[in-house]
């Protein structure tokens, strides 16, 4: 088991291996992401029953919730990749970490935008300072911080390291932010409006949601792979195997 | 091509090379506005009442912070010395600098402000007043700020000193602008306040570049 | 099937604006995220291939 | 407004200059005159006041007593005119790290506004061929200095005032710069520099020794 | 004398030579708190309700601004290079730096806060909570800030970027502190919040110097 | 912890160093060894990679491949130990403008912690007598450089690594510094410098010429 893990680690560390492997994966991943996405959307938009309170506006859930979940896990993945880079100096990890930041920020933005749009018909306002909304906003800022910092650094290596350090500090803080915000919101003046409590959802509503969540993660994997491959091409451009690709 | 237009072009180029220069004030603006509900009270009705004031305070602080680097970098790398050695009119140069500063700070802030209005539950009637007051008020902030930045350009820890010099000058702008937004929010007329802001802008364009130019010369005898 | 007609589907029970705005924005952001790496890849390949050719040309003379 | 090539005319006079810093007299009753064809080196130990004098002559420091005359007129009576006739290059080279040598040079020579072709030539002569588009933060100390010096080639000013221009230059760079100065002088211009280098083989070099305490 | 204590001494000496370094944050603190009533509603009852939050936001911004120069000067003049060349523990060095920073920013702010309380009509019961929360909370701000300052030390326009990096991390401190003051004001217990602040302080002392030290090394390969 | 005077021992080896910047190879297969009694000057045109190599040797930049050995051990295995044995002085001199030369020197030598008497002596030898209590912003370029150099006198490190130490020094300063380096070498220390100066009259000087493109 341990040997196998070690081997996997060394393979993962090799850009060439990653590049060639993903070459084969991409079509399947694309297919899977699109198929699940289509099924989820059709089921969610056409077949799921309307919510008895919110009517059809609840159909926003099929993008809102997957995006929100992904935005949070992507940050953790970014921090983990950053840590791997800091500890083992694995270039691949640095590229993956860097590549996740804009994608995670995009999904965070999607969650915020769809949430805000959803809020208008259900709460009658675009934004409230609810605990979950606030901590999501802070997550977006953390993403922006990582991106801006990497952007600003002159040398590439410094950019990777700085991004990783900040992501790690942020990861320690995410739970703190989340709990403090929740706690603040319950103790302070109670929020006039609340996110719907986790409902015991009708299976016809629930299934499309689960499928959409899967689809979103697949899409995320695809995006990360596509961007990482570009990083590999750029940084390994002087390797023989990349030159071959370039010449063909 | 005169030195002034060359400098404007160079500064815009620098801003384009380093997106942080215009993106950071924007983010700061957003964040300060987000801090207030956390620190005081997230109740929407309450927030709606203070929204105009909070947005303006945030805009003012964001402008202030971005001012610090207005002349500092030019002092440090010798560009300022070359300006002074060039013998060209300092009036035009400082005016150009202030213009560039507004383009990369005040203008984006103005465009961004409706979003903050939404988040802080600003009354619907107040949006026009908010945008108008920012559009007329932020250039005044940039111009006045240029004077402070020029005065503190050669100081190491200038950032905070600059704040001290400039904040009192910003008070009139803040008062009229916030009052414009507030009156708009309760459905009253606010042309008077905007007219005042306009007058301030005219005055600032005419006078501050002289002051800033003179201040820059202070950095000369080192 | 929850909807009887396409018009009804578009209307989303009076909430059409919100639903389609959300889906539209999401589609735009996702589309950008998909297009960015693809375009970048194309540009990268072109640039690097050019560089290679240039180096090859210069190598014997330099 | 651009000075025509033919009219290279330098006539700078200092009469009975006196300057003190922190209660210490740097120089007094110092008189000098620089006119077309002169190459003046200010020499002296560290702290003698070379930089101070140079900045006075360049019109960047008014903290003195005595007279400075440009073509017989007090310098500050028509400072913009004087400013357009002399080129000053101090310790700091006004090179922006985020910009490329070409972009930097374009700003540095904005008053003369030479065309891009000329700028490329200047960079080439300064030994920066191949670095035109590299941000200056990626250049070595000497290369950054060369960017600043390249403007000497693209400018028409008859009078150059240079503070330790040889700093960070390698041997090839030093002789290139010496050549430039000689050429300027031969054309009827004039050059004032401070340097701890012994400038050899430059005909017509005048030295002004400032005394120091250290 | 080790390099750490020498650095602490030198930095205190520099602060003594240049009073602006500690006086400016203080003045900024005062001014932001003074701007606020101008921008919103000067009604005393209303002010009293938001006083705690406003004072804390002002303290936070003042700290933030003074952070910018924490390592910047040391990078510019080569001191940082010498630190790194010295081979001494960066943990101790950054801890020392953060300590000095707190002494010249957080501590004066804490001592000054009752005055602001008076100006903003803070309820009488809330003073202890205000001082206590500042005394425990501002060191956390300094420590977290040191990480941001270290990350941005070698960047030209670091000031605003620093803000962007650090503000989200400051949110928990702000929430607990403001809530402590608020609860004290309405006569409720606030030990829970102060205890949370204490826990954060312990965590910050243990962890942030590592992060800051690692970040400082980045400035090495230039 | 303070290294005893008698045990001056330098043994620094670089094996097959390779370094590139921005796709340009600066040096490859570069090997060198510096041991007690050596005085090594890195020479070469601007942009050749002198500063880069110096920072590698000082342990301030790990962006290379190849091996660096200190007494046969990889440099980074015991970096703090190495750090205490070598003194590095770069382009930037770590002199705070608001402090006096004495205060600056005290910080610069904090690791060796010499007593104040020693510091005064060092300043005196550096030619700063009378300026001990003047804030450094009031000193000339060369005087500020002398403050930074004064620490050479107050430190016990056997290995000095200096980047263009002669910058801004006058002739007296140059020969003073040359004397210091000779003395260090004679005592069994070693010195590595970069400089565009021709170092004359120093016995045992080795030169390493780095090639450049410019
Ligand atoms: C800008 C506004 C909003 C933001 C930032 C936001 C954020 C989030 C986040 C982060 C989650 C995932 C929580 C988790 O499981 O970890 C979530 C889930 C959810 N959100 Fe939102 N939300 C917003 C507005 C809304 C609105 C207006 C509604 C509907 C009234 C809504 C309904 C839901 C539901 C039903 C879930 C899934 C159930 C759950 O996990 O509790 N959200 N939202
Ligand atoms: N931060 C950097 N990033 C990328 N390349 C750099 C960087 N610094 C220097 N270089 C490149 O490395 C090469 C060597 O630079 P280095 O500073 O070592 O030269 P040097 O020999 O010290 O020259 P000089 O005599 O001008 O000081 C230069 O060609 C420069 O373009
Ligand atoms: N800003 C200042 N304020 C007060 N005194 C100063 C200032 N700058 C320099 N001095 C003093 O003036 C004297 C001359 O300084 P200057 O810089 O002109 O010397 P320099 O001849 O250029 O020396 P170097 O060869 O070291 O560059 C020095 O003794 C210095 O102490
Ligand atoms: Mg000088
Ligand atoms: Mg060098």
Tab-separated table of C-alpha atoms in Angstrom, chain A residues 30-227:
chain	number	residue	atom	x	y	z
A	30	UNK	CA	-15.828	15.937	-20.918
A	31	UNK	CA	-18.389	13.375	-21.849
A	32	UNK	CA	-19.169	12.535	-18.245
A	33	UNK	CA	-19.424	16.187	-17.195
A	34	UNK	CA	-21.662	17.138	-20.090
A	35	UNK	CA	-23.856	14.052	-19.761
A	36	UNK	CA	-24.433	14.405	-16.027
A	37	UNK	CA	-24.922	18.110	-16.504
A	38	UNK	CA	-27.542	17.630	-19.154
A	39	UNK	CA	-29.387	14.961	-17.222
A	40	UNK	CA	-29.289	17.029	-14.071
A	41	UNK	CA	-30.502	20.148	-15.803
A	42	UNK	CA	-33.291	18.425	-17.676
A	43	UNK	CA	-34.481	16.683	-14.561
A	44	UNK	CA	-34.107	19.798	-12.469
A	45	UNK	CA	-35.617	22.296	-14.846
A	46	UNK	CA	-38.321	20.203	-16.435
A	47	UNK	CA	-39.274	17.355	-14.183
A	48	UNK	CA	-38.708	18.372	-10.582
A	49	UNK	CA	-41.921	19.625	-8.999
A	50	UNK	CA	-42.156	23.284	-8.107
A	51	UNK	CA	-41.518	24.146	-4.485
A	52	UNK	CA	-44.786	24.701	-2.687
A	53	UNK	CA	-43.492	27.905	-1.083
A	54	UNK	CA	-41.011	29.339	-3.509
A	55	UNK	CA	-42.543	28.170	-6.726
A	56	UNK	CA	-40.201	27.737	-9.662
A	57	UNK	CA	-37.512	30.078	-8.425
A	58	UNK	CA	-36.201	27.224	-6.325
A	59	UNK	CA	-34.785	25.706	-9.508
A	60	UNK	CA	-31.810	27.977	-8.960
A	61	UNK	CA	-30.780	25.467	-6.334
A	62	UNK	CA	-29.344	23.195	-9.022
A	63	UNK	CA	-26.523	25.557	-9.716
A	64	UNK	CA	-26.371	27.447	-6.467
A	65	UNK	CA	-25.699	24.588	-4.105
A	66	UNK	CA	-23.166	22.696	-6.236
A	67	UNK	CA	-21.255	25.894	-6.852
A	68	UNK	CA	-21.253	26.765	-3.150
A	69	UNK	CA	-20.024	23.319	-2.159
A	70	UNK	CA	-17.336	23.330	-4.791
A	71	UNK	CA	-16.090	26.793	-3.950
A	72	UNK	CA	-15.382	25.639	-0.423
A	73	UNK	CA	-13.725	22.362	-1.274
A	74	UNK	CA	-11.667	23.970	-4.023
A	75	UNK	CA	-10.092	26.294	-1.481
A	76	UNK	CA	-9.068	23.373	0.651
A	77	UNK	CA	-7.647	21.582	-2.362
A	78	UNK	CA	-5.683	24.674	-3.269
A	79	UNK	CA	-4.234	24.891	0.219
A	80	UNK	CA	-3.332	21.211	0.219
A	81	UNK	CA	-1.601	21.529	-3.139
A	82	UNK	CA	0.217	24.588	-1.823
A	83	UNK	CA	1.359	22.682	1.241
A	84	UNK	CA	2.625	19.839	-0.919
A	85	UNK	CA	4.644	22.347	-2.874
A	86	UNK	CA	6.042	24.035	0.200
A	87	UNK	CA	7.066	20.764	1.812
A	88	UNK	CA	8.252	18.676	-1.109
A	89	UNK	CA	8.954	21.359	-3.684
A	90	UNK	CA	6.803	19.515	-6.181
A	91	UNK	CA	6.364	21.783	-9.195
A	92	UNK	CA	3.167	20.058	-10.286
A	93	UNK	CA	1.538	20.904	-6.993
A	94	UNK	CA	2.438	24.561	-7.407
A	95	UNK	CA	0.874	24.668	-10.832
A	96	UNK	CA	-2.264	22.922	-9.661
A	97	UNK	CA	-2.584	25.286	-6.709
A	98	UNK	CA	-2.172	28.302	-8.897
A	99	UNK	CA	-4.646	27.020	-11.415
A	100	UNK	CA	-7.336	26.260	-8.835
A	101	UNK	CA	-7.508	29.833	-7.548
A	102	UNK	CA	-9.316	31.437	-10.499
A	103	UNK	CA	-11.586	28.433	-10.964
A	104	UNK	CA	-12.548	28.331	-7.306
A	105	UNK	CA	-13.127	32.067	-7.339
A	106	UNK	CA	-15.393	31.656	-10.359
A	107	UNK	CA	-17.550	29.109	-8.573
A	108	UNK	CA	-17.599	31.239	-5.475
A	109	UNK	CA	-18.823	34.099	-7.597
A	110	UNK	CA	-21.482	31.875	-9.154
A	111	UNK	CA	-22.722	30.860	-5.712
A	112	UNK	CA	-22.870	34.469	-4.587
A	113	UNK	CA	-24.574	35.727	-7.721
A	114	UNK	CA	-27.153	32.983	-7.907
A	115	UNK	CA	-27.768	33.276	-4.187
A	116	UNK	CA	-28.277	37.005	-4.502
A	117	UNK	CA	-30.628	36.566	-7.444
A	118	UNK	CA	-32.519	33.881	-5.602
A	119	UNK	CA	-32.796	36.096	-2.584
A	120	UNK	CA	-34.731	38.758	-4.475
A	121	UNK	CA	-37.912	36.682	-5.088
A	122	UNK	CA	-37.723	34.750	-1.812
A	123	UNK	CA	-36.572	37.357	0.675
A	124	UNK	CA	-37.394	40.455	-1.285
A	125	UNK	CA	-33.816	41.689	-1.111
A	126	UNK	CA	-30.621	40.965	-2.966
A	127	UNK	CA	-28.415	40.696	0.041
A	128	UNK	CA	-28.623	40.226	3.780
A	129	UNK	CA	-25.814	39.913	6.228
A	130	UNK	CA	-26.627	36.352	7.009
A	131	UNK	CA	-23.902	34.147	8.429
A	132	UNK	CA	-23.553	31.929	5.425
A	133	UNK	CA	-23.584	34.751	2.939
A	134	UNK	CA	-21.013	36.695	4.885
A	135	UNK	CA	-18.598	33.820	5.210
A	136	UNK	CA	-19.016	33.074	1.517
A	137	UNK	CA	-18.124	36.677	0.749
A	138	UNK	CA	-15.022	36.362	2.887
A	139	UNK	CA	-14.106	33.214	0.987
A	140	UNK	CA	-14.287	35.172	-2.242
A	141	UNK	CA	-11.970	37.781	-0.759
A	142	UNK	CA	-9.550	35.086	0.292
A	143	UNK	CA	-9.514	33.773	-3.259
A	144	UNK	CA	-8.978	37.249	-4.631
A	145	UNK	CA	-6.176	37.786	-2.143
A	146	UNK	CA	-4.351	34.670	-3.279
A	147	UNK	CA	-4.785	35.616	-6.911
A	148	UNK	CA	-3.701	39.214	-6.430
A	149	UNK	CA	-0.668	38.182	-4.418
A	150	UNK	CA	0.498	35.672	-7.008
A	151	UNK	CA	-0.106	38.245	-9.672
A	152	UNK	CA	1.989	40.830	-7.909
A	153	UNK	CA	5.048	38.726	-7.206
A	154	UNK	CA	7.906	39.225	-9.584
A	155	UNK	CA	9.490	35.835	-9.606
A	156	UNK	CA	7.426	32.796	-10.333
A	157	UNK	CA	8.755	30.714	-7.498
A	158	UNK	CA	8.035	33.466	-5.013
A	159	UNK	CA	4.512	33.682	-6.404
A	160	UNK	CA	3.918	29.988	-5.808
A	161	UNK	CA	5.266	30.090	-2.300
A	162	UNK	CA	3.455	33.258	-1.328
A	163	UNK	CA	0.192	31.898	-2.666
A	164	UNK	CA	0.675	28.666	-0.765
A	165	UNK	CA	1.460	30.402	2.512
A	166	UNK	CA	-1.551	32.654	2.229
A	167	UNK	CA	-3.820	29.760	1.258
A	168	UNK	CA	-2.671	27.836	4.319
A	169	UNK	CA	-3.208	30.764	6.654
A	170	UNK	CA	-6.624	31.162	5.064
A	171	UNK	CA	-7.502	27.516	5.559
A	172	UNK	CA	-6.862	27.807	9.272
A	173	UNK	CA	-9.088	30.838	9.260
A	174	UNK	CA	-11.991	29.528	7.224
A	175	UNK	CA	-13.541	27.545	10.057
A	176	UNK	CA	-12.850	30.400	12.444
A	177	UNK	CA	-14.526	32.845	10.108
A	178	UNK	CA	-17.413	30.513	9.495
A	179	UNK	CA	-18.154	29.829	13.151
A	180	UNK	CA	-17.587	33.351	14.303
A	181	UNK	CA	-19.962	34.619	11.655
A	182	UNK	CA	-22.619	32.087	12.558
A	183	UNK	CA	-22.240	32.787	16.190
A	184	UNK	CA	-22.331	36.522	15.599
A	185	UNK	CA	-25.462	36.216	13.580
A	186	UNK	CA	-27.334	34.246	16.185
A	187	UNK	CA	-26.310	36.432	19.087
A	188	UNK	CA	-26.578	39.741	17.400
A	189	UNK	CA	-29.897	40.885	16.327
A	190	UNK	CA	-31.465	37.779	14.795
A	191	UNK	CA	-31.424	37.909	11.036
A	192	UNK	CA	-34.805	38.764	9.686
A	193	UNK	CA	-34.382	36.244	6.943
A	194	UNK	CA	-32.761	32.866	6.951
A	195	UNK	CA	-31.610	30.398	4.378
A	196	UNK	CA	-34.155	27.641	4.203
A	197	UNK	CA	-33.300	25.018	6.757
A	198	UNK	CA	-32.116	21.822	5.181
A	199	UNK	CA	-35.424	20.527	3.941
A	200	UNK	CA	-36.369	16.916	3.830
A	201	UNK	CA	-36.471	17.216	0.097
A	202	UNK	CA	-38.747	15.376	-2.207
A	203	UNK	CA	-36.666	12.730	-4.009
A	204	UNK	CA	-37.670	14.195	-7.365
A	205	UNK	CA	-36.047	17.428	-6.248
A	206	UNK	CA	-33.126	15.787	-4.531
A	207	UNK	CA	-31.879	13.527	-7.307
A	208	UNK	CA	-31.238	16.250	-9.860
A	209	UNK	CA	-29.349	18.136	-7.178
A	210	UNK	CA	-27.084	15.187	-6.442
A	211	UNK	CA	-26.475	14.662	-10.133
A	212	UNK	CA	-25.642	18.331	-10.588
A	213	UNK	CA	-23.189	18.187	-7.711
A	214	UNK	CA	-21.411	15.283	-9.377
A	215	UNK	CA	-21.437	17.121	-12.677
A	216	UNK	CA	-19.946	20.229	-11.120
A	217	UNK	CA	-17.083	18.295	-9.587
A	218	UNK	CA	-16.411	16.646	-12.915
A	219	UNK	CA	-16.404	20.017	-14.609
A	220	UNK	CA	-14.023	21.320	-12.001
A	221	UNK	CA	-11.652	18.414	-12.558
A	222	UNK	CA	-11.771	19.050	-16.272
A	223	UNK	CA	-11.011	22.733	-15.896
A	224	UNK	CA	-8.129	22.083	-13.538
A	225	UNK	CA	-6.664	19.556	-15.930
A	226	UNK	CA	-6.989	21.838	-18.925
A	227	UNK	CA	-5.272	24.711	-17.185
